[in-house]
JSON list of N, CA and C in Angstrom, two decimals:
[
{"chain": "J", "resi": 1, "resn": "MET", "atom": "N", "xyz": [0.38, 5.95, -10.59]},
{"chain": "J", "resi": 1, "resn": "MET", "atom": "CA", "xyz": [0.70, 5.52, -9.04]},
{"chain": "J", "resi": 1, "resn": "MET", "atom": "C", "xyz": [1.88, 5.40, -8.76]},
{"chain": "J", "resi": 2, "resn": "TYR", "atom": "N", "xyz": [2.09, 6.06, -7.74]},
{"chain": "J", "resi": 2, "resn": "TYR", "atom": "CA", "xyz": [3.50, 6.32, -7.35]},
{"chain": "J", "resi": 2, "resn": "TYR", "atom": "C", "xyz": [3.86, 4.60, -6.48]},
{"chain": "J", "resi": 3, "resn": "GLU", "atom": "N", "xyz": [5.68, 4.85, -6.69]},
{"chain": "J", "resi": 3, "resn": "GLU", "atom": "CA", "xyz": [5.43, 3.38, -5.74]},
{"chain": "J", "resi": 3, "resn": "GLU", "atom": "C", "xyz": [6.54, 3.61, -4.66]},
{"chain": "J", "resi": 4, "resn": "PHE", "atom": "N", "xyz": [6.53, 2.78, -3.24]},
{"chain": "J", "resi": 4, "resn": "PHE", "atom": "CA", "xyz": [6.94, 3.10, -2.03]},
{"chain": "J", "resi": 4, "resn": "PHE", "atom": "C", "xyz": [7.95, 1.91, -1.93]},
{"chain": "J", "resi": 5, "resn": "SER", "atom": "N", "xyz": [8.56, 2.33, -1.18]},
{"chain": "J", "resi": 5, "resn": "SER", "atom": "CA", "xyz": [10.31, 1.69, -0.77]},
{"chain": "J", "resi": 5, "resn": "SER", "atom": "C", "xyz": [9.91, 1.77, 0.77]},
{"chain": "J", "resi": 6, "resn": "ASN", "atom": "N", "xyz": [10.74, 0.49, 1.15]},
{"chain": "J", "resi": 6, "resn": "ASN", "atom": "CA", "xyz": [11.30, 1.18, 2.23]},
{"chain": "J", "resi": 6, "resn": "ASN", "atom": "C", "xyz": [12.39, 0.96, 2.66]},
{"chain": "J", "resi": 7, "resn": "TYR", "atom": "N", "xyz": [13.48, 0.83, 1.26]},
{"chain": "J", "resi": 7, "resn": "TYR", "atom": "CA", "xyz": [14.67, 0.73, 1.08]},
{"chain": "J", "resi": 7, "resn": "TYR", "atom": "C", "xyz": [16.04, 1.43, 1.83]},
{"chain": "J", "resi": 8, "resn": "HIS", "atom": "N", "xyz": [15.73, 3.08, 1.69]},
{"chain": "J", "resi": 8, "resn": "HIS", "atom": "CA", "xyz": [16.42, 4.01, 2.44]},
{"chain": "J", "resi": 8, "resn": "HIS", "atom": "C", "xyz": [16.14, 4.03, 4.03]},
{"chain": "J", "resi": 9, "resn": "TYR", "atom": "N", "xyz": [14.80, 3.52, 4.01]},
{"chain": "J", "resi": 9, "resn": "TYR", "atom": "CA", "xyz": [14.96, 3.54, 5.88]},
{"chain": "J", "resi": 9, "resn": "TYR", "atom": "C", "xyz": [15.22, 2.29, 6.20]},
{"chain": "J", "resi": 10, "resn": "GLU", "atom": "N", "xyz": [15.02, 1.35, 5.70]},
{"chain": "J", "resi": 10, "resn": "GLU", "atom": "CA", "xyz": [15.50, -0.09, 6.35]},
{"chain": "J", "resi": 10, "resn": "GLU", "atom": "C", "xyz": [17.07, -0.19, 6.47]},
{"chain": "J", "resi": 11, "resn": "ARG", "atom": "N", "xyz": [18.12, 0.47, 5.57]},
{"chain": "J", "resi": 11, "resn": "ARG", "atom": "CA", "xyz": [18.97, 0.39, 5.41]},
{"chain": "J", "resi": 11, "resn": "ARG", "atom": "C", "xyz": [19.89, 1.05, 6.53]},
{"chain": "J", "resi": 12, "resn": "SER", "atom": "N", "xyz": [19.09, 2.17, 6.82]},
{"chain": "J", "resi": 12, "resn": "SER", "atom": "CA", "xyz": [19.40, 2.78, 8.03]},
{"chain": "J", "resi": 12, "resn": "SER", "atom": "C", "xyz": [19.11, 2.69, 9.39]},
{"chain": "J", "resi": 13, "resn": "HIS", "atom": "N", "xyz": [18.49, 1.68, 9.61]},
{"chain": "J", "resi": 13, "resn": "HIS", "atom": "CA", "xyz": [17.55, 1.40, 10.75]},
{"chain": "J", "resi": 13, "resn": "HIS", "atom": "C", "xyz": [17.81, -0.19, 10.82]},
{"chain": "J", "resi": 14, "resn": "GLY", "atom": "N", "xyz": [17.85, -0.98, 9.62]},
{"chain": "J", "resi": 14, "resn": "GLY", "atom": "CA", "xyz": [18.35, -2.36, 9.99]},
{"chain": "J", "resi": 14, "resn": "GLY", "atom": "C", "xyz": [16.95, -3.09, 10.03]},
{"chain": "J", "resi": 15, "resn": "LYS", "atom": "N", "xyz": [15.52, -2.41, 9.82]},
{"chain": "J", "resi": 15, "resn": "LYS", "atom": "CA", "xyz": [14.51, -2.88, 10.43]},
{"chain": "J", "resi": 15, "resn": "LYS", "atom": "C", "xyz": [13.14, -2.39, 9.30]},
{"chain": "J", "resi": 16, "resn": "ALA", "atom": "N", "xyz": [11.81, -2.74, 9.12]},
{"chain": "J", "resi": 16, "resn": "ALA", "atom": "CA", "xyz": [11.14, -2.07, 8.16]},
{"chain": "J", "resi": 16, "resn": "ALA", "atom": "C", "xyz": [10.73, -0.92, 9.34]},
{"chain": "J", "resi": 17, "resn": "PRO", "atom": "N", "xyz": [10.04, -0.11, 8.52]},
{"chain": "J", "resi": 17, "resn": "PRO", "atom": "CA", "xyz": [9.55, 1.26, 9.44]},
{"chain": "J", "resi": 17, "resn": "PRO", "atom": "C", "xyz": [7.62, 0.94, 9.82]},
{"chain": "J", "resi": 18, "resn": "ARG", "atom": "N", "xyz": [7.24, 0.83, 10.65]},
{"chain": "J", "resi": 18, "resn": "ARG", "atom": "CA", "xyz": [6.31, 0.22, 11.38]},
{"chain": "J", "resi": 18, "resn": "ARG", "atom": "C", "xyz": [5.97, 1.44, 12.57]},
{"chain": "J", "resi": 19, "resn": "GLY", "atom": "N", "xyz": [4.91, 1.58, 13.22]},
{"chain": "J", "resi": 19, "resn": "GLY", "atom": "CA", "xyz": [4.45, 2.59, 14.07]},
{"chain": "J", "resi": 19, "resn": "GLY", "atom": "C", "xyz": [3.09, 3.82, 13.71]},
{"chain": "J", "resi": 20, "resn": "ARG", "atom": "N", "xyz": [3.38, 4.23, 14.62]},
{"chain": "J", "resi": 20, "resn": "ARG", "atom": "CA", "xyz": [2.52, 5.81, 14.55]},
{"chain": "J", "resi": 20, "resn": "ARG", "atom": "C", "xyz": [3.85, 6.80, 14.34]},
{"chain": "J", "resi": 21, "resn": "GLY", "atom": "N", "xyz": [3.55, 7.74, 14.18]},
{"chain": "J", "resi": 21, "resn": "GLY", "atom": "CA", "xyz": [4.67, 9.12, 13.42]},
{"chain": "J", "resi": 21, "resn": "GLY", "atom": "C", "xyz": [4.43, 10.04, 13.28]},
{"chain": "J", "resi": 22, "resn": "CYS", "atom": "N", "xyz": [5.56, 10.86, 12.66]},
{"chain": "J", "resi": 22, "resn": "CYS", "atom": "CA", "xyz": [5.63, 11.90, 11.83]},
{"chain": "J", "resi": 22, "resn": "CYS", "atom": "C", "xyz": [6.77, 11.20, 11.00]},
{"chain": "J", "resi": 23, "resn": "TRP", "atom": "N", "xyz": [5.97, 10.97, 10.05]},
{"chain": "J", "resi": 23, "resn": "TRP", "atom": "CA", "xyz": [6.29, 10.79, 8.27]},
{"chain": "J", "resi": 23, "resn": "TRP", "atom": "C", "xyz": [7.03, 11.99, 7.19]},
{"chain": "J", "resi": 24, "resn": "ALA", "atom": "N", "xyz": [8.45, 11.10, 6.77]},
{"chain": "J", "resi": 24, "resn": "ALA", "atom": "CA", "xyz": [8.71, 11.73, 6.02]},
{"chain": "J", "resi": 24, "resn": "ALA", "atom": "C", "xyz": [9.37, 10.86, 3.98]},
{"chain": "J", "resi": 25, "resn": "PHE", "atom": "N", "xyz": [8.95, 11.69, 3.68]},
{"chain": "J", "resi": 25, "resn": "PHE", "atom": "CA", "xyz": [9.61, 10.84, 2.27]},
{"chain": "J", "resi": 25, "resn": "PHE", "atom": "C", "xyz": [10.31, 11.77, 1.30]},
{"chain": "J", "resi": 26, "resn": "GLU", "atom": "N", "xyz": [11.57, 10.97, 0.30]},
{"chain": "J", "resi": 26, "resn": "GLU", "atom": "CA", "xyz": [12.39, 11.65, -0.08]},
{"chain": "J", "resi": 26, "resn": "GLU", "atom": "C", "xyz": [11.98, 10.90, -1.56]},
{"chain": "J", "resi": 27, "resn": "ASN", "atom": "N", "xyz": [12.74, 11.02, -2.51]},
{"chain": "J", "resi": 27, "resn": "ASN", "atom": "CA", "xyz": [12.78, 11.07, -4.02]},
{"chain": "J", "resi": 27, "resn": "ASN", "atom": "C", "xyz": [14.20, 9.87, -3.67]},
{"chain": "J", "resi": 28, "resn": "ARG", "atom": "N", "xyz": [14.43, 9.38, -5.04]},
{"chain": "J", "resi": 28, "resn": "ARG", "atom": "CA", "xyz": [15.50, 8.23, -5.32]},
{"chain": "J", "resi": 28, "resn": "ARG", "atom": "C", "xyz": [17.01, 9.17, -4.04]},
{"chain": "J", "resi": 29, "resn": "ASP", "atom": "N", "xyz": [16.96, 9.98, -4.86]},
{"chain": "J", "resi": 29, "resn": "ASP", "atom": "CA", "xyz": [18.94, 10.62, -4.81]},
{"chain": "J", "resi": 29, "resn": "ASP", "atom": "C", "xyz": [18.58, 11.20, -2.60]},
{"chain": "J", "resi": 30, "resn": "GLY", "atom": "N", "xyz": [18.17, 11.52, -2.63]},
{"chain": "J", "resi": 30, "resn": "GLY", "atom": "CA", "xyz": [17.42, 12.56, -1.61]},
{"chain": "J", "resi": 30, "resn": "GLY", "atom": "C", "xyz": [17.12, 14.42, -1.58]},
{"chain": "J", "resi": 31, "resn": "SER", "atom": "N", "xyz": [17.46, 14.57, -2.93]},
{"chain": "J", "resi": 31, "resn": "SER", "atom": "CA", "xyz": [17.15, 16.26, -3.14]},
{"chain": "J", "resi": 31, "resn": "SER", "atom": "C", "xyz": [15.80, 16.78, -2.81]},
{"chain": "J", "resi": 32, "resn": "LYS", "atom": "N", "xyz": [14.78, 15.79, -1.94]},
{"chain": "J", "resi": 32, "resn": "LYS", "atom": "CA", "xyz": [13.64, 16.35, -2.12]},
{"chain": "J", "resi": 32, "resn": "LYS", "atom": "C", "xyz": [12.99, 15.60, -1.28]},
{"chain": "J", "resi": 33, "resn": "LEU", "atom": "N", "xyz": [11.91, 16.32, -0.32]},
{"chain": "J", "resi": 33, "resn": "LEU", "atom": "CA", "xyz": [12.22, 15.46, 1.54]},
{"chain": "J", "resi": 33, "resn": "LEU", "atom": "C", "xyz": [10.62, 16.17, 1.16]},
{"chain": "J", "resi": 34, "resn": "TRP", "atom": "N", "xyz": [9.64, 15.82, 2.23]},
{"chain": "J", "resi": 34, "resn": "TRP", "atom": "CA", "xyz": [8.31, 15.75, 1.91]},
{"chain": "J", "resi": 34, "resn": "TRP", "atom": "C", "xyz": [7.65, 14.80, 3.10]},
{"chain": "J", "resi": 35, "resn": "TRP", "atom": "N", "xyz": [7.40, 15.94, 4.23]},
{"chain": "J", "resi": 35, "resn": "TRP", "atom": "CA", "xyz": [6.43, 15.74, 5.77]},
{"chain": "J", "resi": 35, "resn": "TRP", "atom": "C", "xyz": [5.32, 15.88, 5.33]},
{"chain": "J", "resi": 36, "resn": "VAL", "atom": "N", "xyz": [4.70, 14.51, 6.24]},
{"chain": "J", "resi": 36, "resn": "VAL", "atom": "CA", "xyz": [3.61, 14.36, 6.52]},
{"chain": "J", "resi": 36, "resn": "VAL", "atom": "C", "xyz": [2.99, 14.42, 8.65]},
{"chain": "J", "resi": 37, "resn": "ASP", "atom": "N", "xyz": [3.09, 15.70, 8.71]},
{"chain": "J", "resi": 37, "resn": "ASP", "atom": "CA", "xyz": [2.42, 15.75, 10.51]},
{"chain": "J", "resi": 37, "resn": "ASP", "atom": "C", "xyz": [1.42, 14.72, 10.25]},
{"chain": "J", "resi": 38, "resn": "GLY", "atom": "N", "xyz": [1.69, 14.86, 12.30]},
{"chain": "J", "resi": 38, "resn": "GLY", "atom": "CA", "xyz": [0.38, 14.07, 12.32]},
{"chain": "J", "resi": 38, "resn": "GLY", "atom": "C", "xyz": [1.13, 12.62, 13.26]},
{"chain": "J", "resi": 39, "resn": "TYR", "atom": "N", "xyz": [0.53, 11.51, 14.26]},
{"chain": "J", "resi": 39, "resn": "TYR", "atom": "CA", "xyz": [0.33, 10.75, 14.41]},
{"chain": "J", "resi": 39, "resn": "TYR", "atom": "C", "xyz": [-0.62, 9.65, 13.76]},
{"chain": "J", "resi": 40, "resn": "LEU", "atom": "N", "xyz": [0.33, 9.40, 12.34]},
{"chain": "J", "resi": 40, "resn": "LEU", "atom": "CA", "xyz": [-0.21, 8.49, 11.71]},
{"chain": "J", "resi": 40, "resn": "LEU", "atom": "C", "xyz": [0.49, 7.02, 11.37]},
{"chain": "J", "resi": 41, "resn": "THR", "atom": "N", "xyz": [-0.19, 6.08, 11.51]},
{"chain": "J", "resi": 41, "resn": "THR", "atom": "CA", "xyz": [0.55, 4.80, 10.85]},
{"chain": "J", "resi": 41, "resn": "THR", "atom": "C", "xyz": [0.98, 4.97, 9.00]},
{"chain": "J", "resi": 42, "resn": "LEU", "atom": "N", "xyz": [2.25, 4.24, 8.65]},
{"chain": "J", "resi": 42, "resn": "LEU", "atom": "CA", "xyz": [2.77, 4.58, 7.71]},
{"chain": "J", "resi": 42, "resn": "LEU", "atom": "C", "xyz": [1.65, 4.03, 6.10]},
{"chain": "J", "resi": 43, "resn": "THR", "atom": "N", "xyz": [0.90, 3.62, 6.52]},
{"chain": "J", "resi": 43, "resn": "THR", "atom": "CA", "xyz": [-0.62, 3.89, 5.37]},
{"chain": "J", "resi": 43, "resn": "THR", "atom": "C", "xyz": [-1.23, 5.13, 5.70]},
{"chain": "J", "resi": 44, "resn": "GLU", "atom": "N", "xyz": [-1.92, 5.63, 6.59]},
{"chain": "J", "resi": 44, "resn": "GLU", "atom": "CA", "xyz": [-2.27, 6.84, 6.81]},
{"chain": "J", "resi": 44, "resn": "GLU", "atom": "C", "xyz": [-1.20, 7.75, 6.04]},
{"chain": "J", "resi": 45, "resn": "ALA", "atom": "N", "xyz": [0.05, 7.84, 6.30]},
{"chain": "J", "resi": 45, "resn": "ALA", "atom": "CA", "xyz": [1.17, 8.95, 5.55]},
{"chain": "J", "resi": 45, "resn": "ALA", "atom": "C", "xyz": [1.38, 8.51, 4.35]},
{"chain": "J", "resi": 46, "resn": "ARG", "atom": "N", "xyz": [1.15, 7.44, 4.00]},
{"chain": "J", "resi": 46, "resn": "ARG", "atom": "CA", "xyz": [1.40, 7.09, 1.99]},
{"chain": "J", "resi": 46, "resn": "ARG", "atom": "C", "xyz": [0.21, 8.19, 1.48]},
{"chain": "J", "resi": 47, "resn": "LYS", "atom": "N", "xyz": [-1.25, 7.64, 2.60]},
{"chain": "J", "resi": 47, "resn": "LYS", "atom": "CA", "xyz": [-2.18, 8.36, 1.29]},
{"chain": "J", "resi": 47, "resn": "LYS", "atom": "C", "xyz": [-1.72, 9.92, 1.74]},
{"chain": "J", "resi": 48, "resn": "ALA", "atom": "N", "xyz": [-1.84, 10.35, 2.36]},
{"chain": "J", "resi": 48, "resn": "ALA", "atom": "CA", "xyz": [-1.08, 12.07, 2.68]},
{"chain": "J", "resi": 48, "resn": "ALA", "atom": "C", "xyz": [0.10, 12.55, 1.96]},
{"chain": "J", "resi": 49, "resn": "VAL", "atom": "N", "xyz": [1.12, 11.55, 1.69]},
{"chain": "J", "resi": 49, "resn": "VAL", "atom": "CA", "xyz": [1.66, 12.04, 1.00]},
{"chain": "J", "resi": 49, "resn": "VAL", "atom": "C", "xyz": [2.04, 12.07, -0.68]},
{"chain": "J", "resi": 50, "resn": "THR", "atom": "N", "xyz": [0.49, 10.78, -0.66]},
{"chain": "J", "resi": 50, "resn": "THR", "atom": "CA", "xyz": [0.57, 10.54, -1.93]},
{"chain": "J", "resi": 50, "resn": "THR", "atom": "C", "xyz": [-0.33, 12.32, -2.68]},
{"chain": "J", "resi": 51, "resn": "GLU", "atom": "N", "xyz": [-1.05, 12.81, -2.00]},
{"chain": "J", "resi": 51, "resn": "GLU", "atom": "CA", "xyz": [-1.92, 13.63, -2.44]},
{"chain": "J", "resi": 51, "resn": "GLU", "atom": "C", "xyz": [-0.81, 15.30, -2.57]},
{"chain": "J", "resi": 52, "resn": "GLN", "atom": "N", "xyz": [-0.21, 15.20, -1.52]},
{"chain": "J", "resi": 52, "resn": "GLN", "atom": "CA", "xyz": [1.01, 16.09, -1.37]},
{"chain": "J", "resi": 52, "resn": "GLN", "atom": "C", "xyz": [1.79, 16.29, -3.50]},
{"chain": "J", "resi": 53, "resn": "LEU", "atom": "N", "xyz": [2.07, 14.61, -3.76]},
{"chain": "J", "resi": 53, "resn": "LEU", "atom": "CA", "xyz": [2.55, 14.71, -4.79]},
{"chain": "J", "resi": 53, "resn": "LEU", "atom": "C", "xyz": [1.99, 14.95, -5.85]},
{"chain": "J", "resi": 54, "resn": "LYS", "atom": "N", "xyz": [0.50, 14.77, -5.86]},
{"chain": "J", "resi": 54, "resn": "LYS", "atom": "CA", "xyz": [-0.45, 14.90, -7.05]},
{"chain": "J", "resi": 54, "resn": "LYS", "atom": "C", "xyz": [-0.41, 16.78, -6.99]},
{"chain": "J", "resi": 55, "resn": "ALA", "atom": "N", "xyz": [-0.54, 17.47, -5.96]},
{"chain": "J", "resi": 55, "resn": "ALA", "atom": "CA", "xyz": [-0.49, 18.68, -5.96]},
{"chain": "J", "resi": 55, "resn": "ALA", "atom": "C", "xyz": [0.71, 19.61, -6.37]},
{"chain": "J", "resi": 56, "resn": "GLU", "atom": "N", "xyz": [1.74, 18.56, -6.19]},
{"chain": "J", "resi": 56, "resn": "GLU", "atom": "CA", "xyz": [3.42, 19.55, -6.63]},
{"chain": "J", "resi": 56, "resn": "GLU", "atom": "C", "xyz": [3.44, 18.74, -8.24]},
{"chain": "J", "resi": 57, "resn": "GLY", "atom": "N", "xyz": [3.03, 18.04, -9.13]},
{"chain": "J", "resi": 57, "resn": "GLY", "atom": "CA", "xyz": [2.93, 17.87, -10.01]},
{"chain": "J", "resi": 57, "resn": "GLY", "atom": "C", "xyz": [4.25, 16.85, -10.54]},
{"chain": "J", "resi": 58, "resn": "VAL", "atom": "N", "xyz": [4.36, 15.76, -9.24]},
{"chain": "J", "resi": 58, "resn": "VAL", "atom": "CA", "xyz": [5.26, 14.78, -9.48]},
{"chain": "J", "resi": 58, "resn": "VAL", "atom": "C", "xyz": [4.84, 13.57, -10.83]},
{"chain": "J", "resi": 59, "resn": "SER", "atom": "N", "xyz": [5.95, 13.43, -10.75]},
{"chain": "J", "resi": 59, "resn": "SER", "atom": "CA", "xyz": [5.22, 12.22, -12.12]},
{"chain": "J", "resi": 59, "resn": "SER", "atom": "C", "xyz": [4.42, 10.86, -11.40]},
{"chain": "J", "resi": 60, "resn": "GLY", "atom": "N", "xyz": [3.88, 10.29, -11.90]},
{"chain": "J", "resi": 60, "resn": "GLY", "atom": "CA", "xyz": [3.33, 8.69, -11.18]},
{"chain": "J", "resi": 60, "resn": "GLY", "atom": "C", "xyz": [4.12, 7.50, -10.87]},
{"chain": "J", "resi": 61, "resn": "ASN", "atom": "N", "xyz": [4.81, 7.77, -11.67]},
{"chain": "J", "resi": 61, "resn": "ASN", "atom": "CA", "xyz": [5.25, 6.73, -12.57]},
{"chain": "J", "resi": 61, "resn": "ASN", "atom": "C", "xyz": [7.22, 6.60, -11.19]},
{"chain": "J", "resi": 62, "resn": "THR", "atom": "N", "xyz": [7.01, 7.56, -10.20]},
{"chain": "J", "resi": 62, "resn": "THR", "atom": "CA", "xyz": [8.85, 8.05, -9.23]},
{"chain": "J", "resi": 62, "resn": "THR", "atom": "C", "xyz": [8.69, 7.25, -8.52]},
{"chain": "J", "resi": 63, "resn": "THR", "atom": "N", "xyz": [9.11, 6.23, -7.94]},
{"chain": "J", "resi": 63, "resn": "THR", "atom": "CA", "xyz": [9.36, 5.83, -6.74]},
{"chain": "J", "resi": 63, "resn": "THR", "atom": "C", "xyz": [9.28, 7.07, -5.35]},
{"chain": "J", "resi": 64, "resn": "ILE", "atom": "N", "xyz": [9.15, 6.83, -4.47]},
{"chain": "J", "resi": 64, "resn": "ILE", "atom": "CA", "xyz": [9.04, 7.31, -3.49]},
{"chain": "J", "resi": 64, "resn": "ILE", "atom": "C", "xyz": [9.41, 6.58, -2.19]},
{"chain": "J", "resi": 65, "resn": "TYR", "atom": "N", "xyz": [10.82, 7.26, -1.63]},
{"chain": "J", "resi": 65, "resn": "TYR", "atom": "CA", "xyz": [11.26, 6.22, -0.49]},
{"chain": "J", "resi": 65, "resn": "TYR", "atom": "C", "xyz": [10.89, 6.73, 0.89]},
{"chain": "J", "resi": 66, "resn": "VAL", "atom": "N", "xyz": [11.03, 5.74, 2.33]},
{"chain": "J", "resi": 66, "resn": "VAL", "atom": "CA", "xyz": [10.70, 6.50, 3.58]},
{"chain": "J", "resi": 66, "resn": "VAL", "atom": "C", "xyz": [11.77, 6.63, 4.09]},
{"chain": "J", "resi": 67, "resn": "ALA", "atom": "N", "xyz": [11.99, 8.21, 4.46]},
{"chain": "J", "resi": 67, "resn": "ALA", "atom": "CA", "xyz": [12.90, 8.59, 4.83]},
{"chain": "J", "resi": 67, "resn": "ALA", "atom": "C", "xyz": [13.59, 8.08, 6.40]},
{"chain": "J", "resi": 68, "resn": "PRO", "atom": "N", "xyz": [14.69, 7.91, 5.75]},
{"chain": "J", "resi": 68, "resn": "PRO", "atom": "CA", "xyz": [15.01, 7.54, 7.45]},
{"chain": "J", "resi": 68, "resn": "PRO", "atom": "C", "xyz": [15.14, 8.51, 8.73]}
]
């Protein structure tokens, strides 16, 4: 299962992510970015990006960060 972290987002914005919107996720060094379109909550976006990660064959023990 993927581990999700808010660290990059919180470092940039000074607060935890919340609300609805179009979300982006990135790997640890920011070299790979995944977008989730739609007016989604963060929980819904995490579920959607999990499907993208599985489809791309990304290792399940990878930490994925909410992008700022």
